[in-house]
Tab-separated table of C-alpha atoms in Angstrom:
chain	number	residue	atom	x	y	z
A	1	UNK	CA	53.959	32.158	-22.743
A	2	UNK	CA	51.799	33.268	-25.630
A	3	UNK	CA	48.579	35.001	-24.798
A	4	UNK	CA	47.073	34.595	-28.257
A	5	UNK	CA	43.498	33.382	-28.141
A	6	UNK	CA	43.084	32.459	-31.808
A	7	UNK	CA	45.027	29.243	-31.587
A	8	UNK	CA	44.223	25.589	-31.197
A	9	UNK	CA	42.331	25.128	-27.950
A	10	UNK	CA	43.620	23.938	-24.642
A	11	UNK	CA	41.597	20.796	-24.027
A	12	UNK	CA	40.885	19.230	-27.367
A	13	UNK	CA	41.938	19.810	-30.904
A	14	UNK	CA	40.409	19.304	-34.336
A	15	UNK	CA	41.828	16.477	-36.489
A	16	UNK	CA	45.366	17.198	-37.601
A	17	UNK	CA	45.467	20.214	-35.319
A	18	UNK	CA	49.236	20.235	-35.292
A	19	UNK	CA	49.181	20.774	-39.045
A	20	UNK	CA	46.449	23.374	-39.358
A	21	UNK	CA	47.038	26.038	-36.714
A	22	UNK	CA	49.894	26.992	-34.377
A	23	UNK	CA	49.373	25.183	-31.062
A	24	UNK	CA	48.738	27.301	-27.999
A	25	UNK	CA	51.371	27.147	-25.260
A	26	UNK	CA	48.869	25.446	-22.938
A	27	UNK	CA	47.906	22.763	-25.466
A	28	UNK	CA	51.582	22.184	-26.303
A	29	UNK	CA	52.477	21.750	-22.629
A	30	UNK	CA	49.660	19.223	-22.135
A	31	UNK	CA	50.612	17.221	-25.214
A	32	UNK	CA	54.318	17.299	-24.375
A	33	UNK	CA	53.659	15.507	-21.066
A	34	UNK	CA	51.964	12.585	-22.829
A	35	UNK	CA	54.501	12.458	-25.663
A	36	UNK	CA	57.389	12.489	-23.198
A	37	UNK	CA	55.901	9.551	-21.313
A	38	UNK	CA	55.603	7.603	-24.575
A	39	UNK	CA	59.020	8.683	-25.873
A	40	UNK	CA	60.914	5.712	-24.481
A	41	UNK	CA	61.312	2.403	-26.327
A	42	UNK	CA	60.489	0.240	-23.301
A	43	UNK	CA	57.458	2.339	-22.379
A	44	UNK	CA	56.218	2.194	-25.969
A	45	UNK	CA	56.543	-1.591	-25.910
A	46	UNK	CA	54.788	-1.839	-22.532
A	47	UNK	CA	52.017	0.500	-23.625
A	48	UNK	CA	51.563	-1.447	-26.848
A	49	UNK	CA	51.587	-4.776	-24.989
A	50	UNK	CA	48.805	-3.569	-22.667
A	51	UNK	CA	46.758	-1.936	-25.426
A	52	UNK	CA	46.882	-5.022	-27.617
A	53	UNK	CA	46.233	-7.494	-24.779
A	54	UNK	CA	42.833	-9.178	-24.588
A	55	UNK	CA	40.317	-6.755	-23.118
A	56	UNK	CA	42.717	-3.818	-23.429
A	57	UNK	CA	44.203	-4.420	-20.003
A	58	UNK	CA	47.044	-6.484	-18.592
A	59	UNK	CA	49.041	-7.089	-15.436
A	60	UNK	CA	52.816	-7.137	-15.227
A	61	UNK	CA	52.548	-10.937	-15.174
A	62	UNK	CA	51.033	-10.816	-18.678
A	63	UNK	CA	53.508	-8.492	-20.339
A	64	UNK	CA	56.869	-8.989	-18.652
A	65	UNK	CA	57.569	-12.221	-20.549
A	66	UNK	CA	58.356	-10.510	-23.865
A	67	UNK	CA	60.143	-7.415	-22.571
A	68	UNK	CA	63.666	-7.965	-21.410
A	69	UNK	CA	63.893	-5.587	-18.467
A	70	UNK	CA	63.442	-6.376	-14.777
A	71	UNK	CA	60.024	-6.313	-13.148
A	72	UNK	CA	60.900	-3.305	-10.910
A	73	UNK	CA	61.958	-1.399	-14.035
A	74	UNK	CA	58.709	-2.343	-15.729
A	75	UNK	CA	56.782	-1.129	-12.693
A	76	UNK	CA	58.641	2.188	-12.807
A	77	UNK	CA	57.819	2.669	-16.492
A	78	UNK	CA	54.166	1.786	-15.905
A	79	UNK	CA	54.019	4.419	-13.175
A	80	UNK	CA	55.366	7.052	-15.597
A	81	UNK	CA	52.678	6.116	-18.126
A	82	UNK	CA	49.999	6.200	-15.428
A	83	UNK	CA	51.169	9.567	-14.052
A	84	UNK	CA	50.946	11.002	-17.594
A	85	UNK	CA	47.314	9.918	-17.814
A	86	UNK	CA	47.944	7.269	-20.474
A	87	UNK	CA	47.141	4.255	-18.268
A	88	UNK	CA	44.848	3.504	-15.363
A	89	UNK	CA	45.640	0.872	-12.759
A	90	UNK	CA	43.492	-1.337	-10.542
A	91	UNK	CA	44.639	-3.859	-7.944
A	92	UNK	CA	42.900	-7.256	-8.139
A	93	UNK	CA	44.092	-9.998	-5.774
A	94	UNK	CA	47.901	-10.136	-6.000
A	95	UNK	CA	48.269	-8.155	-9.229
A	96	UNK	CA	47.836	-4.619	-10.459
A	97	UNK	CA	46.056	-4.492	-13.802
A	98	UNK	CA	46.786	-1.657	-16.227
A	99	UNK	CA	44.463	-0.384	-18.943
A	100	UNK	CA	44.945	2.207	-21.670
A	101	UNK	CA	43.038	5.500	-21.383
A	102	UNK	CA	41.481	5.676	-24.870
A	103	UNK	CA	40.863	9.429	-24.727
A	104	UNK	CA	44.526	10.158	-24.016
A	105	UNK	CA	45.758	8.226	-27.009
A	106	UNK	CA	42.952	9.601	-29.172
A	107	UNK	CA	43.920	13.171	-28.338
A	108	UNK	CA	47.479	12.513	-29.498
A	109	UNK	CA	46.342	10.734	-32.656
A	110	UNK	CA	43.942	13.562	-33.461
A	111	UNK	CA	46.661	16.121	-32.880
A	112	UNK	CA	48.976	14.317	-35.250
A	113	UNK	CA	46.455	13.941	-38.026
A	114	UNK	CA	43.945	11.205	-37.343
A	115	UNK	CA	40.290	11.610	-38.153
A	116	UNK	CA	38.511	12.305	-34.905
A	117	UNK	CA	36.035	9.490	-35.491
A	118	UNK	CA	38.736	6.893	-35.921
A	119	UNK	CA	40.861	8.146	-33.063
A	120	UNK	CA	37.884	8.320	-30.740
A	121	UNK	CA	37.343	4.603	-31.275
A	122	UNK	CA	40.371	4.107	-29.039
A	123	UNK	CA	41.406	0.699	-27.822
A	124	UNK	CA	39.940	-2.339	-29.590
A	125	UNK	CA	37.534	-4.482	-27.603
B	1	UNK	CA	66.171	-6.739	-26.900
B	2	UNK	CA	63.436	-8.962	-28.176
B	3	UNK	CA	64.125	-11.015	-31.251
B	4	UNK	CA	60.516	-11.918	-31.942
B	5	UNK	CA	59.653	-11.682	-35.599
B	6	UNK	CA	55.864	-11.858	-35.352
B	7	UNK	CA	55.422	-8.283	-34.198
B	8	UNK	CA	54.635	-4.968	-35.768
B	9	UNK	CA	57.245	-4.295	-38.443
B	10	UNK	CA	60.255	-2.064	-38.253
B	11	UNK	CA	59.596	0.440	-41.019
B	12	UNK	CA	55.876	0.952	-41.212
B	13	UNK	CA	52.910	-0.098	-39.227
B	14	UNK	CA	49.237	-0.751	-39.940
B	15	UNK	CA	46.746	1.842	-38.662
B	16	UNK	CA	46.523	1.836	-34.881
B	17	UNK	CA	49.497	-0.508	-34.709
B	18	UNK	CA	50.211	0.459	-31.146
B	19	UNK	CA	46.800	-0.866	-30.179
B	20	UNK	CA	46.685	-4.081	-32.155
B	21	UNK	CA	50.004	-5.883	-31.668
B	22	UNK	CA	52.965	-5.536	-29.312
B	23	UNK	CA	55.556	-3.289	-30.969
B	24	UNK	CA	58.911	-4.796	-31.854
B	25	UNK	CA	61.930	-3.404	-30.023
B	26	UNK	CA	63.244	-1.956	-33.305
B	27	UNK	CA	59.979	-0.208	-34.176
B	28	UNK	CA	59.685	1.115	-30.616
B	29	UNK	CA	63.225	2.532	-30.730
B	30	UNK	CA	62.525	4.268	-34.042
B	31	UNK	CA	59.261	5.780	-32.841
B	32	UNK	CA	60.746	6.836	-29.498
B	33	UNK	CA	63.302	9.038	-31.276
B	34	UNK	CA	60.568	10.983	-33.083
B	35	UNK	CA	58.298	11.172	-30.037
B	36	UNK	CA	61.166	12.412	-27.861
B	37	UNK	CA	61.928	15.190	-30.339
B	38	UNK	CA	58.272	16.266	-30.256
B	39	UNK	CA	57.932	15.857	-26.482
B	40	UNK	CA	58.821	19.440	-25.630
B	41	UNK	CA	56.289	22.304	-25.518
B	42	UNK	CA	58.460	24.755	-27.455
B	43	UNK	CA	59.332	22.165	-30.115
B	44	UNK	CA	55.663	21.241	-30.473
B	45	UNK	CA	54.794	24.902	-30.966
B	46	UNK	CA	57.615	25.383	-33.482
B	47	UNK	CA	56.683	22.234	-35.376
B	48	UNK	CA	53.046	23.278	-35.446
B	49	UNK	CA	53.949	26.811	-36.558
B	50	UNK	CA	55.960	25.425	-39.489
B	51	UNK	CA	53.393	22.781	-40.437
B	52	UNK	CA	50.547	25.274	-40.443
B	53	UNK	CA	52.481	28.014	-42.254
B	54	UNK	CA	51.598	28.755	-45.882
B	55	UNK	CA	53.182	26.123	-48.110
B	56	UNK	CA	54.069	23.905	-45.142
B	57	UNK	CA	57.436	25.586	-44.675
B	58	UNK	CA	58.759	28.560	-42.738
B	59	UNK	CA	61.952	30.306	-41.716
B	60	UNK	CA	62.826	31.385	-38.200
B	61	UNK	CA	61.842	34.904	-39.262
B	62	UNK	CA	58.272	33.675	-39.840
B	63	UNK	CA	57.746	31.766	-36.627
B	64	UNK	CA	59.810	33.469	-33.930
B	65	UNK	CA	57.303	36.297	-33.492
B	66	UNK	CA	54.748	34.209	-31.599
B	67	UNK	CA	57.106	32.033	-29.560
B	68	UNK	CA	58.703	33.720	-26.619
B	69	UNK	CA	62.152	32.153	-26.591
B	70	UNK	CA	65.377	33.532	-28.063
B	71	UNK	CA	66.298	32.915	-31.682
B	72	UNK	CA	69.361	30.779	-30.763
B	73	UNK	CA	67.093	28.602	-28.609
B	74	UNK	CA	64.648	28.295	-31.488
B	75	UNK	CA	67.505	27.290	-33.781
B	76	UNK	CA	68.576	24.614	-31.293
B	77	UNK	CA	65.061	23.179	-31.092
B	78	UNK	CA	64.731	23.185	-34.885
B	79	UNK	CA	67.989	21.229	-35.122
B	80	UNK	CA	66.602	18.596	-32.719
B	81	UNK	CA	63.479	18.237	-34.859
B	82	UNK	CA	65.568	18.023	-38.021
B	83	UNK	CA	67.959	15.457	-36.543
B	84	UNK	CA	64.935	13.306	-35.615
B	85	UNK	CA	63.789	13.334	-39.230
B	86	UNK	CA	60.700	15.442	-38.559
B	87	UNK	CA	61.858	18.524	-40.480
B	88	UNK	CA	64.015	19.250	-43.494
B	89	UNK	CA	65.937	22.479	-43.922
B	90	UNK	CA	67.078	24.463	-46.939
B	91	UNK	CA	69.103	27.678	-47.000
B	92	UNK	CA	67.752	30.394	-49.316
B	93	UNK	CA	69.495	33.775	-49.298
B	94	UNK	CA	69.927	34.841	-45.665
B	95	UNK	CA	67.431	32.408	-44.145
B	96	UNK	CA	67.101	28.705	-43.529
B	97	UNK	CA	63.630	27.424	-44.401
B	98	UNK	CA	62.199	24.436	-42.539
B	99	UNK	CA	59.530	22.062	-43.831
B	100	UNK	CA	57.702	19.182	-42.167
B	101	UNK	CA	58.482	15.647	-43.367
B	102	UNK	CA	54.940	14.359	-43.974
B	103	UNK	CA	55.938	10.688	-43.819
B	104	UNK	CA	57.468	11.094	-40.362
B	105	UNK	CA	54.349	12.609	-38.883
B	106	UNK	CA	52.140	10.148	-40.749
B	107	UNK	CA	54.034	7.199	-39.297
B	108	UNK	CA	53.412	8.494	-35.782
B	109	UNK	CA	49.749	9.215	-36.478
B	110	UNK	CA	49.278	5.762	-37.984
B	111	UNK	CA	50.983	4.164	-35.018
B	112	UNK	CA	48.683	5.973	-32.626
B	113	UNK	CA	45.496	5.098	-34.443
B	114	UNK	CA	44.966	7.160	-37.569
B	115	UNK	CA	43.677	5.644	-40.763
B	116	UNK	CA	46.628	5.212	-43.086
B	117	UNK	CA	44.899	7.094	-45.891
B	118	UNK	CA	44.293	10.158	-43.784
B	119	UNK	CA	47.707	10.127	-42.177
B	120	UNK	CA	49.411	9.690	-45.539
B	121	UNK	CA	47.801	12.935	-46.663
B	122	UNK	CA	50.379	14.638	-44.462
B	123	UNK	CA	50.814	18.382	-44.390
B	124	UNK	CA	48.050	20.499	-45.934
B	125	UNK	CA	48.863	22.433	-49.092
């Protein structure tokens, strides 16, 4: 592990950080967890379906219609996204509702080159 | 696989596409390949080291100093990034030089929420 201290910080990064300075090992490890969770076609579709749903949250009942995998598989993928800090979940009555964590997505967008202001806007209302 | 045609397109996406419309299965598969290649701490560090190097390109000789893995391992990781379309490579004399593909990174940044103009700026000069 690199011990350099003059690299992109551990918690947050300036816009386009990936392009401007070598990432620290700690920042790279943190980002890799989130990228790995998103690096699956079904999880990307699920994440996108939740993020674009009215109010920025959705239950499995809302999103399973358009994604052709079984509900247990969907639940597994949602758990991976939640464990990576990309989604939160909340049980209401019979359903668990999932919502995107705007800061998590913003940190990835900023890393990859977004303006911080735009990325910080996160999920649309 | 979904056959819906009213989703985010296959080749390019509007800014913040992931947040505004459910991704198509084709677009999700394409993005997952690039995200998977980046979803490794060492590959993120290598990619960042190349992107932030003078001229936006570097050889293994430039970047291996600060990353504590063997040169064969570095070469393997660079091949993964190149196969995913995130890097190009060019042999000059004894060394292979790697450069970031700006469009590949821009497409990920745009997907995650960047403004298209900023993301399209790609790698700094």
